[in-house]
XYZ file of C-alpha atoms in Angstrom:
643
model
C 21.107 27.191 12.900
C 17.563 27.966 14.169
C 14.676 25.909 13.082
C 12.778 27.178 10.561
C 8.816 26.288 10.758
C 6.361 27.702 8.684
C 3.472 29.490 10.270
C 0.390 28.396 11.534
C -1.015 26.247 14.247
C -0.095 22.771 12.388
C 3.681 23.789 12.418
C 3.914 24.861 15.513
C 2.064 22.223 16.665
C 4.560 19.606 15.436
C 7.756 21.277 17.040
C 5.775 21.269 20.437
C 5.025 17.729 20.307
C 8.663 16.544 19.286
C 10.893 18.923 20.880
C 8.887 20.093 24.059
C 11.699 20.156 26.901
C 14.282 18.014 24.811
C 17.102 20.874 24.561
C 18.879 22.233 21.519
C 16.498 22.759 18.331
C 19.312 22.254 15.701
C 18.173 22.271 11.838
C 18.989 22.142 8.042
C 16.444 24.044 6.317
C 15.671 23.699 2.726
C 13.030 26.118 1.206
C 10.120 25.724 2.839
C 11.169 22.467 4.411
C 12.820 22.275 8.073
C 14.415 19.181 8.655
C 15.065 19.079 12.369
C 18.207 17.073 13.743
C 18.881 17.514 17.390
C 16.579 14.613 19.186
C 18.049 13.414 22.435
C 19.044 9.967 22.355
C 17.145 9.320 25.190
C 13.629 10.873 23.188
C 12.314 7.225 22.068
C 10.900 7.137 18.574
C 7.496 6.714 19.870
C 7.095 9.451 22.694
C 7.712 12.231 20.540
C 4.840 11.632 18.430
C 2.649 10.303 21.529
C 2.917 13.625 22.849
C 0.776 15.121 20.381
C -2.364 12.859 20.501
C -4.646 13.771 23.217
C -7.925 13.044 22.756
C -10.471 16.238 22.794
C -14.021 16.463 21.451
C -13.729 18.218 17.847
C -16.273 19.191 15.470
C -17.591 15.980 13.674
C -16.632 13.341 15.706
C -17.931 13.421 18.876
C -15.814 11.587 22.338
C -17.869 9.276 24.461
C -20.468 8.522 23.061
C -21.315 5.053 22.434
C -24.209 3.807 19.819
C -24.972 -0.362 19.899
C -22.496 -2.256 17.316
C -25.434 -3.661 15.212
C -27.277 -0.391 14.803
C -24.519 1.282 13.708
C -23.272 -1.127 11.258
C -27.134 -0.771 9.697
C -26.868 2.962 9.392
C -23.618 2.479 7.447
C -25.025 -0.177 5.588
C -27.696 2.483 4.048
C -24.835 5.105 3.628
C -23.498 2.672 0.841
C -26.072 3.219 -1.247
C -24.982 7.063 -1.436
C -22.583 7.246 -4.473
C -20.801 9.804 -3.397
C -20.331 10.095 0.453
C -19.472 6.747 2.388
C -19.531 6.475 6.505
C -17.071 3.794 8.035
C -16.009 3.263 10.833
C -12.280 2.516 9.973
C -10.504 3.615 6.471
C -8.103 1.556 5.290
C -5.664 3.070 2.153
C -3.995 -0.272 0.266
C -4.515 -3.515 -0.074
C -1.012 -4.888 1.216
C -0.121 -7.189 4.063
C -0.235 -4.641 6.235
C -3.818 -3.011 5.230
C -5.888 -6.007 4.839
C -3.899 -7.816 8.486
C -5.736 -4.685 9.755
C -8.843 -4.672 8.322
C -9.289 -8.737 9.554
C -8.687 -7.300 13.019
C -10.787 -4.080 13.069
C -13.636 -5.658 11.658
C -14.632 -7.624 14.772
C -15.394 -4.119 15.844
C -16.748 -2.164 13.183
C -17.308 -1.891 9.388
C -13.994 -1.418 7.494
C -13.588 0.202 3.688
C -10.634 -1.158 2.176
C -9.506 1.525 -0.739
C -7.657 -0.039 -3.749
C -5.672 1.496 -6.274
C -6.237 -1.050 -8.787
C -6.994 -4.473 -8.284
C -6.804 -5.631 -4.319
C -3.760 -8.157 -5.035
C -1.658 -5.090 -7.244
C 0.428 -4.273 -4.111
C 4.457 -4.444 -3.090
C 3.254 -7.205 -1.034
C 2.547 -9.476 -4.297
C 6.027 -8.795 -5.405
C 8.022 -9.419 -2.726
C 9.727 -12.301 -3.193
C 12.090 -13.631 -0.504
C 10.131 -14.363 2.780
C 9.094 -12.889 6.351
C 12.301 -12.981 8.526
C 11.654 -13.728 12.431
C 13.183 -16.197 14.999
C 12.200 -19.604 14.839
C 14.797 -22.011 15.562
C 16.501 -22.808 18.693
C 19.765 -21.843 17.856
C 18.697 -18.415 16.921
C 17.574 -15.565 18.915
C 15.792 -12.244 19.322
C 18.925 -10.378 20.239
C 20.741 -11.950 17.297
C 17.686 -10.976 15.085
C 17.955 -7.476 16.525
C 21.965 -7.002 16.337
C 21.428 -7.601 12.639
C 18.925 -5.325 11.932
C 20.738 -2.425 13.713
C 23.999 -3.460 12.347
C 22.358 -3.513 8.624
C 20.621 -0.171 9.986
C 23.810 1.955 10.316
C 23.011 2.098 14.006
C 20.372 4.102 13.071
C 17.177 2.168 14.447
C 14.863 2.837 17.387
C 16.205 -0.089 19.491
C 13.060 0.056 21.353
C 11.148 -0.602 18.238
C 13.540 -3.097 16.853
C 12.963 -5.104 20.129
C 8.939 -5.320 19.519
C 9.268 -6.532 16.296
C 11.520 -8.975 16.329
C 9.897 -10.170 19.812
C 6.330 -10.039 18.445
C 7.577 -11.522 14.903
C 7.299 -15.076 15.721
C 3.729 -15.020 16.680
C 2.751 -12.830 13.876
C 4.033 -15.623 11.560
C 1.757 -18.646 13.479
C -1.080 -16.026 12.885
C -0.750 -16.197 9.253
C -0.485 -20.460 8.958
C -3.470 -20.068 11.094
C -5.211 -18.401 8.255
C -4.010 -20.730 5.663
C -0.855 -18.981 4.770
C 1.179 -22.331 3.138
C 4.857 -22.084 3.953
C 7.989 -24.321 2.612
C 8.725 -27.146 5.193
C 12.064 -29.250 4.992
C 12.411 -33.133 4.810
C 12.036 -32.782 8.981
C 8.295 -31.743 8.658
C 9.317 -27.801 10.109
C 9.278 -24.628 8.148
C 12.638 -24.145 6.116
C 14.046 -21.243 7.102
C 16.297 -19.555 4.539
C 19.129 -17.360 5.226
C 19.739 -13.823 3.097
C 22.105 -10.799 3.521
C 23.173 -9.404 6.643
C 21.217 -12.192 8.730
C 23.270 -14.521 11.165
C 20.801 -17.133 11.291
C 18.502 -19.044 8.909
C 15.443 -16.929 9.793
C 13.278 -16.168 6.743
C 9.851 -18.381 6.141
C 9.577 -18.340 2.246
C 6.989 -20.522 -0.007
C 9.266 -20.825 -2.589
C 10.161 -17.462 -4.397
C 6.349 -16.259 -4.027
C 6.423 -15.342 -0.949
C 4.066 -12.210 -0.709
C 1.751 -13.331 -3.480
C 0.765 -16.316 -0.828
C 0.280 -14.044 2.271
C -1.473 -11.919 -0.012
C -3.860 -14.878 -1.293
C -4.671 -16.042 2.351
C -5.487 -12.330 3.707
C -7.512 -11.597 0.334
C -9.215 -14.916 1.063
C -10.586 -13.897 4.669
C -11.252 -10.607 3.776
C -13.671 -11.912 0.843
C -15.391 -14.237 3.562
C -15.837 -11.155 6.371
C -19.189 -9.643 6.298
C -18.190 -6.308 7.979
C -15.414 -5.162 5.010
C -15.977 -4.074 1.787
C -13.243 -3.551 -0.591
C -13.065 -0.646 -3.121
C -11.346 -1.042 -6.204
C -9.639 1.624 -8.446
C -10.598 3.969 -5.974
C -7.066 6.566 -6.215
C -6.632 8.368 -2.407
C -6.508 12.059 -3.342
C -6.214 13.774 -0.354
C -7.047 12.905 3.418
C -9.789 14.768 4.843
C -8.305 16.699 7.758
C -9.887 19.548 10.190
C -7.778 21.509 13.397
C -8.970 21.103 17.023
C -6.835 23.730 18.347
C -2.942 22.875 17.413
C -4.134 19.715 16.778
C -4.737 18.294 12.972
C -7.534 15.633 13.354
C -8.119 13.122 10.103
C -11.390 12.585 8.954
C -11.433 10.246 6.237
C -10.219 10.375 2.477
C -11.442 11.679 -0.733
C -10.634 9.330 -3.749
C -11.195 9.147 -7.494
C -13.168 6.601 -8.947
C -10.979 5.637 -11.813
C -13.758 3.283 -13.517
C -16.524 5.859 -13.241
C -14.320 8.837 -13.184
C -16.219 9.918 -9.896
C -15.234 11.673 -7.188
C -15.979 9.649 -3.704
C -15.769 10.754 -0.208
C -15.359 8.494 2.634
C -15.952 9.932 6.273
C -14.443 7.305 8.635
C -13.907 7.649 12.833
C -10.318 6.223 12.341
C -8.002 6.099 9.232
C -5.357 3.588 8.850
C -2.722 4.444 5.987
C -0.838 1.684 4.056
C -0.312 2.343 0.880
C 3.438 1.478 0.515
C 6.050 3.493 -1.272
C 7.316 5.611 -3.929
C 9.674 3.498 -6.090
C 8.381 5.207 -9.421
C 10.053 8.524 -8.188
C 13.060 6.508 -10.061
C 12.965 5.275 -13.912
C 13.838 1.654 -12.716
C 12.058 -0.425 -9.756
C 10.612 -3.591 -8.506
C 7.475 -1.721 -7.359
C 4.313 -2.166 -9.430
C 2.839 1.007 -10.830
C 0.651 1.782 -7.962
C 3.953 2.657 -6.362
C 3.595 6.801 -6.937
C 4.109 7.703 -3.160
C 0.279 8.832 -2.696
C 0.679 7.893 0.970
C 3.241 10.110 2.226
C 2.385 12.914 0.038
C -1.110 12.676 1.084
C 0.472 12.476 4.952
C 2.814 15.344 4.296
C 0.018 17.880 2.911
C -2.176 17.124 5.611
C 0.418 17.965 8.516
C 1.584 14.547 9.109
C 5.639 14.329 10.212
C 7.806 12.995 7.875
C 10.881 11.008 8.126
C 13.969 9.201 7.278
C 13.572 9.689 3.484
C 16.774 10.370 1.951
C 17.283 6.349 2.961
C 15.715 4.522 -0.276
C 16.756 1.277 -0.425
C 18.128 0.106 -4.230
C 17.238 -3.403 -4.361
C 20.984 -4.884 -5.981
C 19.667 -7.192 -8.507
C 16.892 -6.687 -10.345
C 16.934 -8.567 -13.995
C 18.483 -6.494 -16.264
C 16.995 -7.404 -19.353
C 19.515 -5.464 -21.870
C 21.402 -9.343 -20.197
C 18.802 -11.491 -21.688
C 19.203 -13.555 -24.645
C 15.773 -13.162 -25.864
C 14.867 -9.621 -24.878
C 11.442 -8.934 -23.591
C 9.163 -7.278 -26.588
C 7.946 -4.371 -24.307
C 9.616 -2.394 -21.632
C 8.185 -3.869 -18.083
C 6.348 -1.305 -16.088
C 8.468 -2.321 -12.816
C 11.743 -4.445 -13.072
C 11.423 -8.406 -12.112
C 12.956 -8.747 -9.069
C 16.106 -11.422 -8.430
C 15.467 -12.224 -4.903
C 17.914 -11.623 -2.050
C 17.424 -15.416 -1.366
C 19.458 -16.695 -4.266
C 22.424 -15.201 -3.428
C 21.630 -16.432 0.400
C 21.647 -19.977 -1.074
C 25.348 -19.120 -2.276
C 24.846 -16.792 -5.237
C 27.523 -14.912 -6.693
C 28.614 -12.084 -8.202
C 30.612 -11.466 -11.653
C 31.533 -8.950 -13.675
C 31.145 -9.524 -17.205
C 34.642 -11.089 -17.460
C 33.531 -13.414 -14.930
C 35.352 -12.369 -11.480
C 34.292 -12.575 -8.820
C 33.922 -8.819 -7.221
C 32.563 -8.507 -3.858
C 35.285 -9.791 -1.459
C 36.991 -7.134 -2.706
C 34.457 -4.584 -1.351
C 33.124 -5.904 1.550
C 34.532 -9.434 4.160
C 30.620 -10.829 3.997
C 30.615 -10.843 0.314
C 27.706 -11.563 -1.576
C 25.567 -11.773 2.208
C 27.172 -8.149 2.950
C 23.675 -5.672 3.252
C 21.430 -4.310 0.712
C 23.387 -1.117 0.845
C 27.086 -2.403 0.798
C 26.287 -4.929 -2.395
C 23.933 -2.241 -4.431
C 27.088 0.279 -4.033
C 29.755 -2.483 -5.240
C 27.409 -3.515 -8.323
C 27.208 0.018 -9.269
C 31.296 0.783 -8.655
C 31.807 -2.046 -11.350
C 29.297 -0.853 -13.873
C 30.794 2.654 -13.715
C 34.307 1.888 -13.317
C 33.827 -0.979 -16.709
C 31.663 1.107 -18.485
C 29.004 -1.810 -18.257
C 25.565 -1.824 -17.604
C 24.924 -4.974 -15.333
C 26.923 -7.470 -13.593
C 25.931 -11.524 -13.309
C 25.017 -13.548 -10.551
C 25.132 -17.185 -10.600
C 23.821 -19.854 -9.125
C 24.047 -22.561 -11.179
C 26.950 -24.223 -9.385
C 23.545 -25.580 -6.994
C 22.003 -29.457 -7.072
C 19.236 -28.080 -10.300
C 16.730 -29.464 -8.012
C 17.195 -27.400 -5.649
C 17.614 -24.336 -7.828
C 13.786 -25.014 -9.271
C 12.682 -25.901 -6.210
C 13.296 -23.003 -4.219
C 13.175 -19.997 -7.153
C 10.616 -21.831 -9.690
C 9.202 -18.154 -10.319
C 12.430 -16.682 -11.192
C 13.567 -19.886 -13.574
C 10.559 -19.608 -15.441
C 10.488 -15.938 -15.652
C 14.210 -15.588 -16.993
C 13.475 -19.052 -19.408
C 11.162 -17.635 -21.293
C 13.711 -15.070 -22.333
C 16.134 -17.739 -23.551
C 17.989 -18.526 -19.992
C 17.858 -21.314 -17.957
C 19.266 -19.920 -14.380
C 20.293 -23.715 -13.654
C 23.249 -23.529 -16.355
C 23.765 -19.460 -16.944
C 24.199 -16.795 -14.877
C 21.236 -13.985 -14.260
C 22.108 -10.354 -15.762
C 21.338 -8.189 -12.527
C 21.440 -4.538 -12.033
C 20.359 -2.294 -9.057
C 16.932 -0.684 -9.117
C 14.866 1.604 -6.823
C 13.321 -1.326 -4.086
C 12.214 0.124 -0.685
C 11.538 3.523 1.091
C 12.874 3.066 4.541
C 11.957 6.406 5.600
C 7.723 7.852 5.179
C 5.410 8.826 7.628
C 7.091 9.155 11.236
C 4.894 6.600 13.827
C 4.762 5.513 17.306
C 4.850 2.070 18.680
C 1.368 1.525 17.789
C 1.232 2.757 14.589
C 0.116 6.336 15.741
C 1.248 9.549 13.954
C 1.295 13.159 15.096
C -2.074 13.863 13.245
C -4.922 12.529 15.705
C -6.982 9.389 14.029
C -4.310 8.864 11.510
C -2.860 5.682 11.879
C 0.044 3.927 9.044
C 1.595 0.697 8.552
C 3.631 -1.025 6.329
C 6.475 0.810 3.881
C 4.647 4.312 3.887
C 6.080 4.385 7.434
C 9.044 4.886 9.487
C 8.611 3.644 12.944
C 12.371 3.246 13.468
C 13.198 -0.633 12.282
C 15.040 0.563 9.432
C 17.816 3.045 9.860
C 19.509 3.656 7.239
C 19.007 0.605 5.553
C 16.303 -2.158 5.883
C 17.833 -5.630 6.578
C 16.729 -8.004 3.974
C 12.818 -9.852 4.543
C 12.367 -7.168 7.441
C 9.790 -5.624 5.581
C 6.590 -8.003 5.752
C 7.636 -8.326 9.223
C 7.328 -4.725 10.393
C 4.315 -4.456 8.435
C 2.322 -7.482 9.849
C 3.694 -6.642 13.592
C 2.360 -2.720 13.035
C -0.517 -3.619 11.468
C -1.620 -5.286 14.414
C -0.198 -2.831 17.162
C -2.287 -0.182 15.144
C -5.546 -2.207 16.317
C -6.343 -1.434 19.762
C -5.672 2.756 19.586
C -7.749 2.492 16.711
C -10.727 0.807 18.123
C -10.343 2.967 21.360
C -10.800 6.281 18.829
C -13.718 4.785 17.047
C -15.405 4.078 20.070
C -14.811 7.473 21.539
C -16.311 8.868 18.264
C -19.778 9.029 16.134
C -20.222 10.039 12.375
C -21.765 12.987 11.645
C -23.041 12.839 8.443
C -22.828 16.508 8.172
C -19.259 16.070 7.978
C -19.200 15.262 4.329
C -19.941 18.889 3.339
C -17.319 20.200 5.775
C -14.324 20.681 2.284
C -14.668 21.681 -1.000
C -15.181 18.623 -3.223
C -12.418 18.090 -5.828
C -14.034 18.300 -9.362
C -13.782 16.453 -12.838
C -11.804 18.302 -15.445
C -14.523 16.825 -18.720
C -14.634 20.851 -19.119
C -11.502 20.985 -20.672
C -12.585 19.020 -23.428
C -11.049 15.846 -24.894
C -8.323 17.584 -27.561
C -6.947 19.779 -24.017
C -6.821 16.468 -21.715
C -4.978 14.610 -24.097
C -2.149 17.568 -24.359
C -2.111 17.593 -20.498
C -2.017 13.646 -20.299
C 0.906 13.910 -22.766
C 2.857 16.699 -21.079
C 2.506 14.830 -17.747
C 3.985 11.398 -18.966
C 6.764 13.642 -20.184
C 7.165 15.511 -17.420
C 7.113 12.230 -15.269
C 9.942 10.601 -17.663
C 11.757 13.430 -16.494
C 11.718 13.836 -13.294
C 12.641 9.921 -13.027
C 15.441 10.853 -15.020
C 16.931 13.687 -13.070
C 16.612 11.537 -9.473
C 18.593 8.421 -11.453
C 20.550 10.742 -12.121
C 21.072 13.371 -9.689
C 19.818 10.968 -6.401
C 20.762 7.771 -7.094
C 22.933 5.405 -5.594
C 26.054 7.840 -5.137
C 25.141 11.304 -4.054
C 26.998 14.607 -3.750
C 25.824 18.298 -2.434
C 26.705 19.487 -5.679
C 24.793 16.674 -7.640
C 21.893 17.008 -5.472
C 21.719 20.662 -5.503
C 21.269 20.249 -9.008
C 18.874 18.034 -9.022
C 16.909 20.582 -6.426
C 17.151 23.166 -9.295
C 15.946 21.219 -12.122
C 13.045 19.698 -10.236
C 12.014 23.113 -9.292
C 12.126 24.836 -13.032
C 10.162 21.332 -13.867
C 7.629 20.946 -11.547
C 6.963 24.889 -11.925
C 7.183 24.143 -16.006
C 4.348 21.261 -15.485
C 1.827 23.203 -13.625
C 2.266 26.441 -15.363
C 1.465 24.384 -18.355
C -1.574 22.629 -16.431
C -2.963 26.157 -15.238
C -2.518 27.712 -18.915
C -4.733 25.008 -20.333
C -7.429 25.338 -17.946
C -6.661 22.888 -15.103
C -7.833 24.196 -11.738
C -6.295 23.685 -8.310
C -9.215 21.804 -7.147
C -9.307 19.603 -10.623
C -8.486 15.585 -9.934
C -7.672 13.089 -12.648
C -5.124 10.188 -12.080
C -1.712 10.796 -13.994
C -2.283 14.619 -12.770
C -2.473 13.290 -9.110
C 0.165 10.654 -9.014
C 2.376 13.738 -11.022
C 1.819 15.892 -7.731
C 2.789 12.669 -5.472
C 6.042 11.808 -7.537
C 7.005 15.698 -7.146
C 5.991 15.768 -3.495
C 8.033 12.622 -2.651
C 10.977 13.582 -4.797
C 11.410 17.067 -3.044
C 11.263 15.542 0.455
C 13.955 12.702 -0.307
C 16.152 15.530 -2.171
C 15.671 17.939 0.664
C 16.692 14.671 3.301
C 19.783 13.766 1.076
C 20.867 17.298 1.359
C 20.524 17.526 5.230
C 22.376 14.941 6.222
C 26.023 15.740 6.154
C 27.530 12.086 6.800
C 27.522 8.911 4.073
C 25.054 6.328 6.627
C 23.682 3.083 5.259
C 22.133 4.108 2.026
C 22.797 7.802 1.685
C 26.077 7.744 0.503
C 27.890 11.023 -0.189
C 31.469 11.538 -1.777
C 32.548 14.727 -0.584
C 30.925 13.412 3.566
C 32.421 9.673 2.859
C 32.495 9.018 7.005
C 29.834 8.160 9.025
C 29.596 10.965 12.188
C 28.552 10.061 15.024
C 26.687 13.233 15.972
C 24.645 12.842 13.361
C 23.214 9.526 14.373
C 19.755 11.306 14.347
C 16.746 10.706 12.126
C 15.841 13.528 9.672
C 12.596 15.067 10.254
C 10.404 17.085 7.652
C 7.876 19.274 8.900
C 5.482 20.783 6.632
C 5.851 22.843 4.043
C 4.056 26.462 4.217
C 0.443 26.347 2.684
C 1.410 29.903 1.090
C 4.227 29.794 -0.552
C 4.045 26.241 -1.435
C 3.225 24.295 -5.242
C 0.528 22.347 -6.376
C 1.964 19.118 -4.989
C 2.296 20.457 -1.346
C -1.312 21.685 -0.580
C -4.751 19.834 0.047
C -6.870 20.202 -2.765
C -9.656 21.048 -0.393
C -7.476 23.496 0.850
């Protein structure tokens, strides 16, 4: 089947850089979607996008030439004062791991804005739980660390990107003690290195069962102390600010909503790094806080930016299930409390409600089989008993050592009436990780020139088709840091133009509609967004089929064309912003590019799993690519504001 591309210079531009003189251009195309599946093996992950970034002067940002360091950071200094326009050197979207090990690192260079969502420590980084995996003892060893990760992968990962982080891992780790990052140590005075599912070693460096809310603490801590960043909160990334030099789409900076002030704010910046993690709230149930709306990738996909991997979202296989609980929590949660990988890496296991034992029956590693494996099992028994959650217990363990290594999780599920040390948890799968999102190079480099991501809004290859457990912090740190020198070499090779700022329409306020007409759109959009959660759960969940998720393609369309026909009736315009209308656009984006993913890939790999393609094929050991979508015939979601 030929590749469909839409037209213009941004598509074609795209096909160039990843299929130039790599044979057959075989694809699945869905609407205005192209999802590309022919890559040579022997096309790394990296090269294809590489191919696109050459560096050519462009229209405000101008190549070599140089200003002095200190006179530059005093112009920017005054640009502050301007409410609405802001000149940086480097952009930074999120306040994860992976944004602020950047910004630390960039800002020896240059001034840095850090843009927040919410508060800087509301991230997936301050929720993840179980630790940073890497190789650290001498019996273990980067080619075990890497044979796990591909095996947990489906065979799916970049090998050559597997090897770089898992090689650079170790050091990335010393980086963070360095900074104060306090890790558990055993009775021998070393770290204590925990063991989860699908690792062969004890790898994973944990403080406790907090594990991302203390790398988070020590990176928030420097970036307080550094003179050259400035963090701003509840700023909401609308759209990235993008221009074309030739076939090449060049980023500019980012446009954001002011969700305090209800302002808009422009930031013009010579290089852009995007980490704004994933899209778990595309489901009804996840671990992800409620930042989680995929504004990243959408963002990345309107502005050109190559897509990839997303029909692979990783359902985390026990999350607490409070329905379990004996005293049930007096409001629904926002995200579901996650039950860390670790416990059942410390010899947790898995019941049904009638108390047997379940998962040798599924899989010969048991409760350490993958992510993907365990997640399917868990929801086999819930369907096949008509139940909705299984247990896992730990309470066979020394109590000591139960409170000692998940003291977050014991007091979270004792203050609804159970005390993990004598009862089994109530666990059920929820919505976790994206391990596909915006396709990058080695260092962190995407198709669109000055563009740059890290963390879980990317796919740089790790993954595959499933993300091996505390693999996650560790591609993030490791990227975040490859991502610093080809940044600093673009901001060097570039000068603000403060003319720049006037270069797009600005996206405007929608306090004309009155407060009676907001409220009905603000209403219609958390019901639209109930949904749409519901139809994915439903439709895209755990266990796919074409027919289910063909379905689900229909639906979303009638609602997402339901939602903005209402929006446009009652006055909204295409360039209006406000935040549950923009995070709507983002969940509809996101939801349509893992739907169109799930239905391209013919084969059940990792976590896509399909009943009427059960096999894996090996011809199809390829990652999925989504081009853009066409600017004409495409919805509200798909297109720039600006555009």
């Amino acid at each position: 089947m030929a590749t469909s591309v839409a037209s213009g210079s941004g598509q074609l531009h795209f096909q160039e850089a990843f299929f130039r003189g790599h044979g057959s251009r075989r694809a699945y195309s869905v609407r205005n979607l192209a999802v590309p599946l022919c890559m040579q093996k022997e096309l790394s992950w990296c090269r294809g996008v590489s191919k696109g970034l050459r560096i050519n002067k462009i229209n405000y940002f101008h190549p070599h030439i140089k200003e002095d360091c200190k006179q530059s950071r005093a112009v920017i200094r005054s640009y502050l004062r301007e409410s609405h326009n802001k000149y940086f050197d480097f952009a930074v979207i999120g306040s994860g791991v992976a944004g602020l090990r950047y910004a630390l690192e960039v800002a020896k260079l240059g001034t840095v804005a850090v843009i927040t969502k919410a508060e800087p420590h509301e991230s997936n980084t301050n929720y993840a739980q179980g630790g940073v995996s890497a190789v650290l003892c001498p019996s273990d060893s980067v080619e075990s660390h890497m044979r796990d990760t591909i095996v947990a992968g489906a065979y799916l990962c970049d090998e050559e990107t597997v090897r770089v982080v898992c090689t650079e891992g170790p050091e990335r780790i010393r980086e963070l003690i360095a900074m104060g990052a306090s890790f558990d140590h055993g009775e021998d005075g070393n770290l204590h290195l925990a063991r989860e599912g699908g690792h062969s070693h004890c790898r994973i460096v944990h403080a406790a069962d907090m594990t991302g809310r203390e790398i988070e603490r020590a990176l928030l801590e420097a970036v307080r102390k550094d003179p050259n960043i400035f963090v701003f909160e509840h700023h909401f990334a609308i759209d990235l600010l993008t221009s074309q030099d030739g076939s090449d789409t060049v980023c500019l900076g980012v446009d954001t909503l002011n969700t305090e002030t209800q302002e808009v704010v422009r930031f013009i910046s010579k290089a852009t790094l995007l980490a704004s993690g994933g899209a778990g709230h595309i489901y009804p149930n996840t671990t992800n806080p409620q930042v989680a709306t995929g504004d990243g990738i959408a963002m990345a996909h309107r502005a050109d930016a190559v897509i990839s991997n997303m029909e692979f979202v990783q359902f985390h296989p026990t999350a607490l299930a409070d329905e379990g609980l004996p005293v049930k929590p007096k409001e629904a949660r926002q995200n579901a409390f996650l039950i860390t990988e670790a416990v059942r890496g410390d010899g947790g296991i898995l019941y049904n409600l009638d108390m047997e034992r379940f998962m040798p029956m599924y899989d010969e590693r048991a409760e350490l089989a993958p992510r993907d494996v365990v997640a399917r099992s868990i929801d086999d028994q819930l369907k096949k008993r008509n139940e909705k959650y299984v247990l896992l217990d730990i309470s066979h363990k020394p109590q000591e050592k139960i409170l000692s290594h998940f003291p977050n999780i014991a007091a979270e599920c004792l203050k609804h009436g159970l005390d993990i040390t004598r009862q089994p948890i109530p666990v059920v799968p929820a919505a976790h990780y994206m391990c596909g999102g915006v396709r990058a190079g080695l260092q962190g480099e995407t198709n669109v020139r000055g563009l740059y991501v890290a963390g879980e809004v990317a796919c740089t290859g790790l993954h595959g088709a499933n993300r091996l457990a505390s693999n996650s912090l560790l591609e993030a740190l490791v990227f975040a840091r490859r991502a610093v020198q080809p940044s600093i070499d673009h901001m060097k090779s570039s000068r603000v133009d403060r003319g720049a700022s006037h270069s797009w329409a600005r996206p405007t306020m929608p306090k004309s509609l009155g407060k009676t007409v907001l409220s009905n759109i603000s209403r219609k959009t958390r019901e639209v967004r109930r949904e749409l959660q519901s139809i994915m759960w439903k439709y895209v969940g755990i266990v796919r089929s074409t027919t289910r998720l063909q379905t689900a393609e229909m639906r979303i369309g009638e609602l997402e064309l339901e939602w903005e026909t209402y929006l446009f009736q009652h006055g909204w315009e295409p360039t209006m912003v406000g935040l549950e209308a923009c995070e709507m656009r983002n969940l509809f984006c996101c939801a349509k590019i893992v739907l169109s993913s799930a239905l391209a890939r013919h084969e059940s790999r990792g976590l896509h799993y399909m009943v009427d393609y059960p096999h894996v094929e090996e011809s199809l050991r390829l990652p999925t690519i989504i081009f853009p979508s066409s600017p004409v015939s495409s919805s509200w979601s798909s297109r720039q504001l600006h555009r």
